[in-house]
Amino acid sequence: MNRLNKLFASKNNNLLSIYFTAGYPALNTTVDIAEALEKAGADFLEIGFPYSDPVADGPTIQHSSEVALENGMSLKVLFEELAELRSRVSIPILLMGYFNPIAQYGIERFCKKAAEVGVDGIIVPDLPIYEYENMYSSYFIDNGLSNIFLVTPQTSEERIRKIDDLSSSFIYLLSSSTITGYNLKLSDSVEDYYKRITAMKLNNPTVIGFGITDSSSFAKACNYANGAIIGSRFVKLLGEDGYIDKIDGFVKGIRP
Amino acid sequence: MKIKVCGLKHPENIEAVTALQPDYVGFIFYGKSPRYMAGLPVGALKTIPASIRKTGVFVNESAENIEKLIAEYGFDAIQLHGDESPEFCAKFKGKVTVIKAFGLNENFDFEQLKDYANNIDLFLFDTKTKEYGGSGKTFDWAILDQYKLDIPFFLSGGIGPENIAEVKNITHPQFYGVDLNSRFEIEPGLKNIEKLKDAFNIVKNKTQMKYGVNEQGYYGDFGGAYIPEMLYPNVEELRQQYLNIINDEGFKAEFDDLLKNYVGRPSPLYHAKRYSEKYGANIFFKREDLNHTGSHKINNAIGQILLAKRLGKKRIIAETGAGQHGVATATVCALMGIECVVYMGEIDMARQAPNVSRMKMLGAKVIPATSGSKTLKDATNEALRDWIGNPVDTHYIIGSVVGPYPYPDMVARFQSIISAETKKQLVEHTGSELPQYVLACVGGGSNAMGMFYHFLDDESVKLVAVEAAGKGVNSGESAATTALGNEGVLHGSRTILMQTEDGQVVEPYSISAGLDYPGIGPQHAHLFKSHRGEYVSITDDEALQAGLLCCQLEGIIPAIETAHALAQLEKMKFEANDNVVICISGRGDKDLDTYIKYFNY
């Protein structure tokens, strides 16, 4: 049982997760930011590693990825920064990024290294179910890493069941079919979709992401899932001067 | 080769058989047959897709009854298995496809078939038996050589899992397809789907087994669909539908009509005499530059717009580099009256301003891609982001054999018209459909894949793909993907791409915007890795010189993309009798500025 499973076993509502891009706004900030987020009360974190062609991301996270790459961020550099992660941060940590940098690093090597520095789970939006199941799942399982799958309002029930079977910590529900960084509009159809998921009584907990920007959208999302994830809005904060001191206020502003 | 599955009578089994997409399915109306379909409800045939011809099989039935059953069950074809006369057959000719069956043995008199020639559409040759109908036994196929009429025929009688592969050796020019029945059954009238599936794979994949795509969308190690979940429903809808749609007779007819009357196909295969003299071989130009809109891109755009219409899409998006694919897409959207949005890198928009205006005149909205390097790969990213946000009503017309499966296969099929025509035209020019060499330029690789497609399994034909070396392969400014890249994932498929050690995509360079792409299609990656194709590269300077040479020797101004393929001729050694085909993928009007500046005209 990794830290993620323990977290969901002990707390099953209002979980707050924060995403940020490693290497943004500067190198050697990853663990500082993670530590500040833990102190402010975040329940778990997603650390993004940058890619040149982030198809699922909107302008904010695209920009943070570009800056991070210019700063020299890479998986090699990230794992060096994360070497001191577990001496300073104890909440669950996920790495999130696109498949090609992982493929170049070596998938088996990536999983081993992630486990070694104390990472608990991986989110790779463009790694499909078929390839995960048939080619790579053993590397994740052998290293005690949870692979997190995304579900959208268009995902069929049959496919959600399959994802539930393959998941071992939580399922990432997208608020709508969109790239990152857009505001959540809680229309009737979105509500129907959340209700449909709830009615399926899945084995895994669910967390809602994409379009969560403030305390009100966070609270709404938590009506239908075990927690919610904030990404672009936090990445914007990291672009401001003195961001490290603003982290506490930001987190408390989301979940008073 | 067509496939007919005959003797169906159980509704669920019919559904499973039609899912395999045979060309014909047959229902037997003969009381003495164990496959007699008496009692099968009319509705059981209603769900059969229009692309599959429903065939009623009769033995000495009255014309009135046949007519009644055609109306009731909606048969597209009838198969007459008794002693029906030519006059009897003539009553149905033109209303439905008429198939007349004959039992053959070594004493069969082929003369008797002559009287039927004008009154039927197809023959079906079975093994001669005392009873009417099939025997489940084969006859000596060698006697088919005695059949000289020009009516195509189905082969029937005893074709089973163990001899289906031998059928592929039959070279008779009128051999139309196989009729599968009793040797693929669990019991009479109940077909064994697994056995049929294997047989279909053997027959249908005849030309595509080795280098074609498998069910998961892979060509060897390459391909697949590496896409975020947000794109899954869009891509999955296409995957499930594309083969059904493009194999549908109505689709094919509309596609062929537009290619002929709108695009101006077939494009000529021109014997370039002065080139032939210069290079000491028979050089042929496949003139895709003469297509409407000036390049091969229109073939794919027409195919995909017809597909989008059948999927009920209301809005089209596309990416473009030089603007050729954007213009082709804007053109077909104007033709069909569908909204069109084209993403183009901000830098490319400045470099290719005339094409931006063209697209706007055609009614398209051109949106600059301002992310990343602001060129083709970023335009592709922006188009994918648009598609994520518009999952229901929008179709994305990808312009090359790249992207997640099924795009590489779908685009290759639409472009394969290039090699299909070339084979026929070569027979007229040279007496053989096979040349010694086929050359084409490769960016993503759609003209090359269209040019190679029908030659893939003819291993004697050498396939030469020419990439853009830019200012030199090792200059740091190049787009020679196979020379500089390695395996990874780009735009949804596993392929070969130019990237850093850390897996970041490298921005390529070529003077030709159409070749300025950091990857190649997954099927090209497979042809490269398996050594089926030879992948070479040509610099900017070499290409421009070759482009000018083509103007001056043949009076043809080629696109700079195409000029890369022409330049490769300088580096090859030919035998005097070699036949060489080069795909002239596009015309050079769009490149006049570049040519003029380079040569100071």
mmCIF file with all atom_site columns, C-alpha atoms in Angstrom, chain B residues 256-345:
data_model
loop_
_atom_site.group_PDB
_atom_site.id
_atom_site.type_symbol
_atom_site.label_atom_id
_atom_site.label_alt_id
_atom_site.label_comp_id
_atom_site.label_asym_id
_atom_site.label_entity_id
_atom_site.label_seq_id
_atom_site.pdbx_PDB_ins_code
_atom_site.Cartn_x
_atom_site.Cartn_y
_atom_site.Cartn_z
_atom_site.occupancy
_atom_site.B_iso_or_equiv
_atom_site.pdbx_formal_charge
_atom_site.auth_seq_id
_atom_site.auth_comp_id
_atom_site.auth_asym_id
_atom_site.auth_atom_id
_atom_site.pdbx_PDB_model_num
ATOM 1  C CA . ASP B 1 256 ? -14.239 8.119  -58.007 1.00 0.00 ? 256 ASP B CA 1
ATOM 2  C CA . ASP B 1 257 ? -16.577 10.618 -59.637 1.00 0.00 ? 257 ASP B CA 1
ATOM 3  C CA . LEU B 1 258 ? -14.997 13.602 -57.868 1.00 0.00 ? 258 LEU B CA 1
ATOM 4  C CA . LEU B 1 259 ? -11.482 12.355 -58.576 1.00 0.00 ? 259 LEU B CA 1
ATOM 5  C CA . LYS B 1 260 ? -12.349 12.041 -62.249 1.00 0.00 ? 260 LYS B CA 1
ATOM 6  C CA . ASN B 1 261 ? -14.491 15.099 -62.858 1.00 0.00 ? 261 ASN B CA 1
ATOM 7  C CA . TYR B 1 262 ? -13.312 17.562 -60.198 1.00 0.00 ? 262 TYR B CA 1
ATOM 8  C CA . VAL B 1 263 ? -9.662  16.673 -59.641 1.00 0.00 ? 263 VAL B CA 1
ATOM 9  C CA . GLY B 1 264 ? -9.027  15.597 -63.232 1.00 0.00 ? 264 GLY B CA 1
ATOM 10 C CA . ARG B 1 265 ? -7.818  12.054 -62.641 1.00 0.00 ? 265 ARG B CA 1
ATOM 11 C CA . PRO B 1 266 ? -6.299  9.842  -63.832 1.00 0.00 ? 266 PRO B CA 1
ATOM 12 C CA . SER B 1 267 ? -3.184  11.987 -63.756 1.00 0.00 ? 267 SER B CA 1
ATOM 13 C CA . PRO B 1 268 ? -0.891  11.226 -66.706 1.00 0.00 ? 268 PRO B CA 1
ATOM 14 C CA . LEU B 1 269 ? 2.135   8.947  -66.491 1.00 0.00 ? 269 LEU B CA 1
ATOM 15 C CA . TYR B 1 270 ? 4.477   10.912 -68.710 1.00 0.00 ? 270 TYR B CA 1
ATOM 16 C CA . HIS B 1 271 ? 7.531   9.324  -70.350 1.00 0.00 ? 271 HIS B CA 1
ATOM 17 C CA . ALA B 1 272 ? 10.145  12.043 -69.810 1.00 0.00 ? 272 ALA B CA 1
ATOM 18 C CA . LYS B 1 273 ? 12.302  11.585 -72.897 1.00 0.00 ? 273 LYS B CA 1
ATOM 19 C CA . ARG B 1 274 ? 15.037  14.118 -72.247 1.00 0.00 ? 274 ARG B CA 1
ATOM 20 C CA . TYR B 1 275 ? 15.357  12.916 -68.639 1.00 0.00 ? 275 TYR B CA 1
ATOM 21 C CA . SER B 1 276 ? 15.531  9.363  -69.935 1.00 0.00 ? 276 SER B CA 1
ATOM 22 C CA . GLU B 1 277 ? 18.380  10.294 -72.273 1.00 0.00 ? 277 GLU B CA 1
ATOM 23 C CA . LYS B 1 278 ? 20.233  12.157 -69.561 1.00 0.00 ? 278 LYS B CA 1
ATOM 24 C CA . TYR B 1 279 ? 20.020  9.419  -66.950 1.00 0.00 ? 279 TYR B CA 1
ATOM 25 C CA . GLY B 1 280 ? 20.183  6.364  -69.265 1.00 0.00 ? 280 GLY B CA 1
ATOM 26 C CA . ALA B 1 281 ? 16.919  4.745  -68.202 1.00 0.00 ? 281 ALA B CA 1
ATOM 27 C CA . ASN B 1 282 ? 13.200  5.062  -68.952 1.00 0.00 ? 282 ASN B CA 1
ATOM 28 C CA . ILE B 1 283 ? 12.094  7.827  -66.612 1.00 0.00 ? 283 ILE B CA 1
ATOM 29 C CA . PHE B 1 284 ? 8.378   8.303  -66.031 1.00 0.00 ? 284 PHE B CA 1
ATOM 30 C CA . PHE B 1 285 ? 6.735   11.226 -64.221 1.00 0.00 ? 285 PHE B CA 1
ATOM 31 C CA . LYS B 1 286 ? 3.496   10.530 -62.350 1.00 0.00 ? 286 LYS B CA 1
ATOM 32 C CA . ARG B 1 287 ? 1.892   13.933 -62.779 1.00 0.00 ? 287 ARG B CA 1
ATOM 33 C CA . GLU B 1 288 ? 0.151   14.702 -59.457 1.00 0.00 ? 288 GLU B CA 1
ATOM 34 C CA . ASP B 1 289 ? 1.074   18.348 -60.105 1.00 0.00 ? 289 ASP B CA 1
ATOM 35 C CA . LEU B 1 290 ? -1.698  18.450 -62.705 1.00 0.00 ? 290 LEU B CA 1
ATOM 36 C CA . ASN B 1 291 ? -4.404  17.762 -60.121 1.00 0.00 ? 291 ASN B CA 1
ATOM 37 C CA . HIS B 1 292 ? -6.831  20.526 -59.192 1.00 0.00 ? 292 HIS B CA 1
ATOM 38 C CA . THR B 1 293 ? -5.145  22.697 -56.500 1.00 0.00 ? 293 THR B CA 1
ATOM 39 C CA . GLY B 1 294 ? -1.759  21.619 -57.819 1.00 0.00 ? 294 GLY B CA 1
ATOM 40 C CA . SER B 1 295 ? -0.704  18.629 -55.755 1.00 0.00 ? 295 SER B CA 1
ATOM 41 C CA . HIS B 1 296 ? -1.602  15.140 -54.529 1.00 0.00 ? 296 HIS B CA 1
ATOM 42 C CA . LYS B 1 297 ? -3.074  16.625 -51.315 1.00 0.00 ? 297 LYS B CA 1
ATOM 43 C CA . ILE B 1 298 ? -6.521  16.948 -52.901 1.00 0.00 ? 298 ILE B CA 1
ATOM 44 C CA . ASN B 1 299 ? -6.908  13.122 -53.177 1.00 0.00 ? 299 ASN B CA 1
ATOM 45 C CA . ASN B 1 300 ? -6.926  12.775 -49.399 1.00 0.00 ? 300 ASN B CA 1
ATOM 46 C CA . ALA B 1 301 ? -8.956  15.934 -48.786 1.00 0.00 ? 301 ALA B CA 1
ATOM 47 C CA . ILE B 1 302 ? -11.748 14.660 -51.057 1.00 0.00 ? 302 ILE B CA 1
ATOM 48 C CA . GLY B 1 303 ? -11.728 11.254 -49.377 1.00 0.00 ? 303 GLY B CA 1
ATOM 49 C CA . GLN B 1 304 ? -11.886 12.720 -45.887 1.00 0.00 ? 304 GLN B CA 1
ATOM 50 C CA . ILE B 1 305 ? -14.574 15.307 -46.612 1.00 0.00 ? 305 ILE B CA 1
ATOM 51 C CA . LEU B 1 306 ? -16.835 12.561 -47.985 1.00 0.00 ? 306 LEU B CA 1
ATOM 52 C CA . LEU B 1 307 ? -16.078 10.505 -44.895 1.00 0.00 ? 307 LEU B CA 1
ATOM 53 C CA . ALA B 1 308 ? -16.807 13.481 -42.608 1.00 0.00 ? 308 ALA B CA 1
ATOM 54 C CA . LYS B 1 309 ? -20.156 13.990 -44.323 1.00 0.00 ? 309 LYS B CA 1
ATOM 55 C CA . ARG B 1 310 ? -21.083 10.356 -43.731 1.00 0.00 ? 310 ARG B CA 1
ATOM 56 C CA . LEU B 1 311 ? -20.088 10.717 -40.074 1.00 0.00 ? 311 LEU B CA 1
ATOM 57 C CA . GLY B 1 312 ? -22.501 13.652 -39.849 1.00 0.00 ? 312 GLY B CA 1
ATOM 58 C CA . LYS B 1 313 ? -19.794 16.220 -39.017 1.00 0.00 ? 313 LYS B CA 1
ATOM 59 C CA . LYS B 1 314 ? -20.618 19.907 -39.396 1.00 0.00 ? 314 LYS B CA 1
ATOM 60 C CA . ARG B 1 315 ? -17.202 21.473 -39.045 1.00 0.00 ? 315 ARG B CA 1
ATOM 61 C CA . ILE B 1 316 ? -13.740 20.694 -40.461 1.00 0.00 ? 316 ILE B CA 1
ATOM 62 C CA . ILE B 1 317 ? -10.369 21.545 -38.970 1.00 0.00 ? 317 ILE B CA 1
ATOM 63 C CA . ALA B 1 318 ? -6.955  21.044 -40.546 1.00 0.00 ? 318 ALA B CA 1
ATOM 64 C CA . GLU B 1 319 ? -3.299  21.916 -40.021 1.00 0.00 ? 319 GLU B CA 1
ATOM 65 C CA . THR B 1 320 ? -1.043  23.150 -42.769 1.00 0.00 ? 320 THR B CA 1
ATOM 66 C CA . GLY B 1 321 ? 2.643   23.917 -43.226 1.00 0.00 ? 321 GLY B CA 1
ATOM 67 C CA . ALA B 1 322 ? 3.223   25.420 -46.671 1.00 0.00 ? 322 ALA B CA 1
ATOM 68 C CA . GLY B 1 323 ? -0.496  25.807 -47.154 1.00 0.00 ? 323 GLY B CA 1
ATOM 69 C CA . GLN B 1 324 ? -1.014  23.114 -49.808 1.00 0.00 ? 324 GLN B CA 1
ATOM 70 C CA . HIS B 1 325 ? -3.064  20.857 -47.540 1.00 0.00 ? 325 HIS B CA 1
ATOM 71 C CA . GLY B 1 326 ? -4.847  23.898 -46.109 1.00 0.00 ? 326 GLY B CA 1
ATOM 72 C CA . VAL B 1 327 ? -5.827  24.997 -49.611 1.00 0.00 ? 327 VAL B CA 1
ATOM 73 C CA . ALA B 1 328 ? -6.945  21.472 -50.548 1.00 0.00 ? 328 ALA B CA 1
ATOM 74 C CA . THR B 1 329 ? -9.057  21.286 -47.379 1.00 0.00 ? 329 THR B CA 1
ATOM 75 C CA . ALA B 1 330 ? -10.542 24.761 -47.862 1.00 0.00 ? 330 ALA B CA 1
ATOM 76 C CA . THR B 1 331 ? -11.346 23.752 -51.440 1.00 0.00 ? 331 THR B CA 1
ATOM 77 C CA . VAL B 1 332 ? -13.289 20.607 -50.542 1.00 0.00 ? 332 VAL B CA 1
ATOM 78 C CA . CYS B 1 333 ? -15.083 22.438 -47.716 1.00 0.00 ? 333 CYS B CA 1
ATOM 79 C CA . ALA B 1 334 ? -16.209 25.078 -50.218 1.00 0.00 ? 334 ALA B CA 1
ATOM 80 C CA . LEU B 1 335 ? -17.299 22.273 -52.531 1.00 0.00 ? 335 LEU B CA 1
ATOM 81 C CA . MET B 1 336 ? -19.418 20.694 -49.804 1.00 0.00 ? 336 MET B CA 1
ATOM 82 C CA . GLY B 1 337 ? -20.513 23.864 -48.028 1.00 0.00 ? 337 GLY B CA 1
ATOM 83 C CA . ILE B 1 338 ? -18.966 22.898 -44.693 1.00 0.00 ? 338 ILE B CA 1
ATOM 84 C CA . GLU B 1 339 ? -17.332 25.286 -42.190 1.00 0.00 ? 339 GLU B CA 1
ATOM 85 C CA . CYS B 1 340 ? -13.541 25.148 -42.363 1.00 0.00 ? 340 CYS B CA 1
ATOM 86 C CA . VAL B 1 341 ? -10.874 26.199 -39.849 1.00 0.00 ? 341 VAL B CA 1
ATOM 87 C CA . VAL B 1 342 ? -7.194  25.873 -40.764 1.00 0.00 ? 342 VAL B CA 1
ATOM 88 C CA . TYR B 1 343 ? -4.377  26.163 -38.212 1.00 0.00 ? 343 TYR B CA 1
ATOM 89 C CA . MET B 1 344 ? -1.101  27.465 -39.563 1.00 0.00 ? 344 MET B CA 1
ATOM 90 C CA . GLY B 1 345 ? 2.098   28.425 -37.763 1.00 0.00 ? 345 GLY B CA 1
#
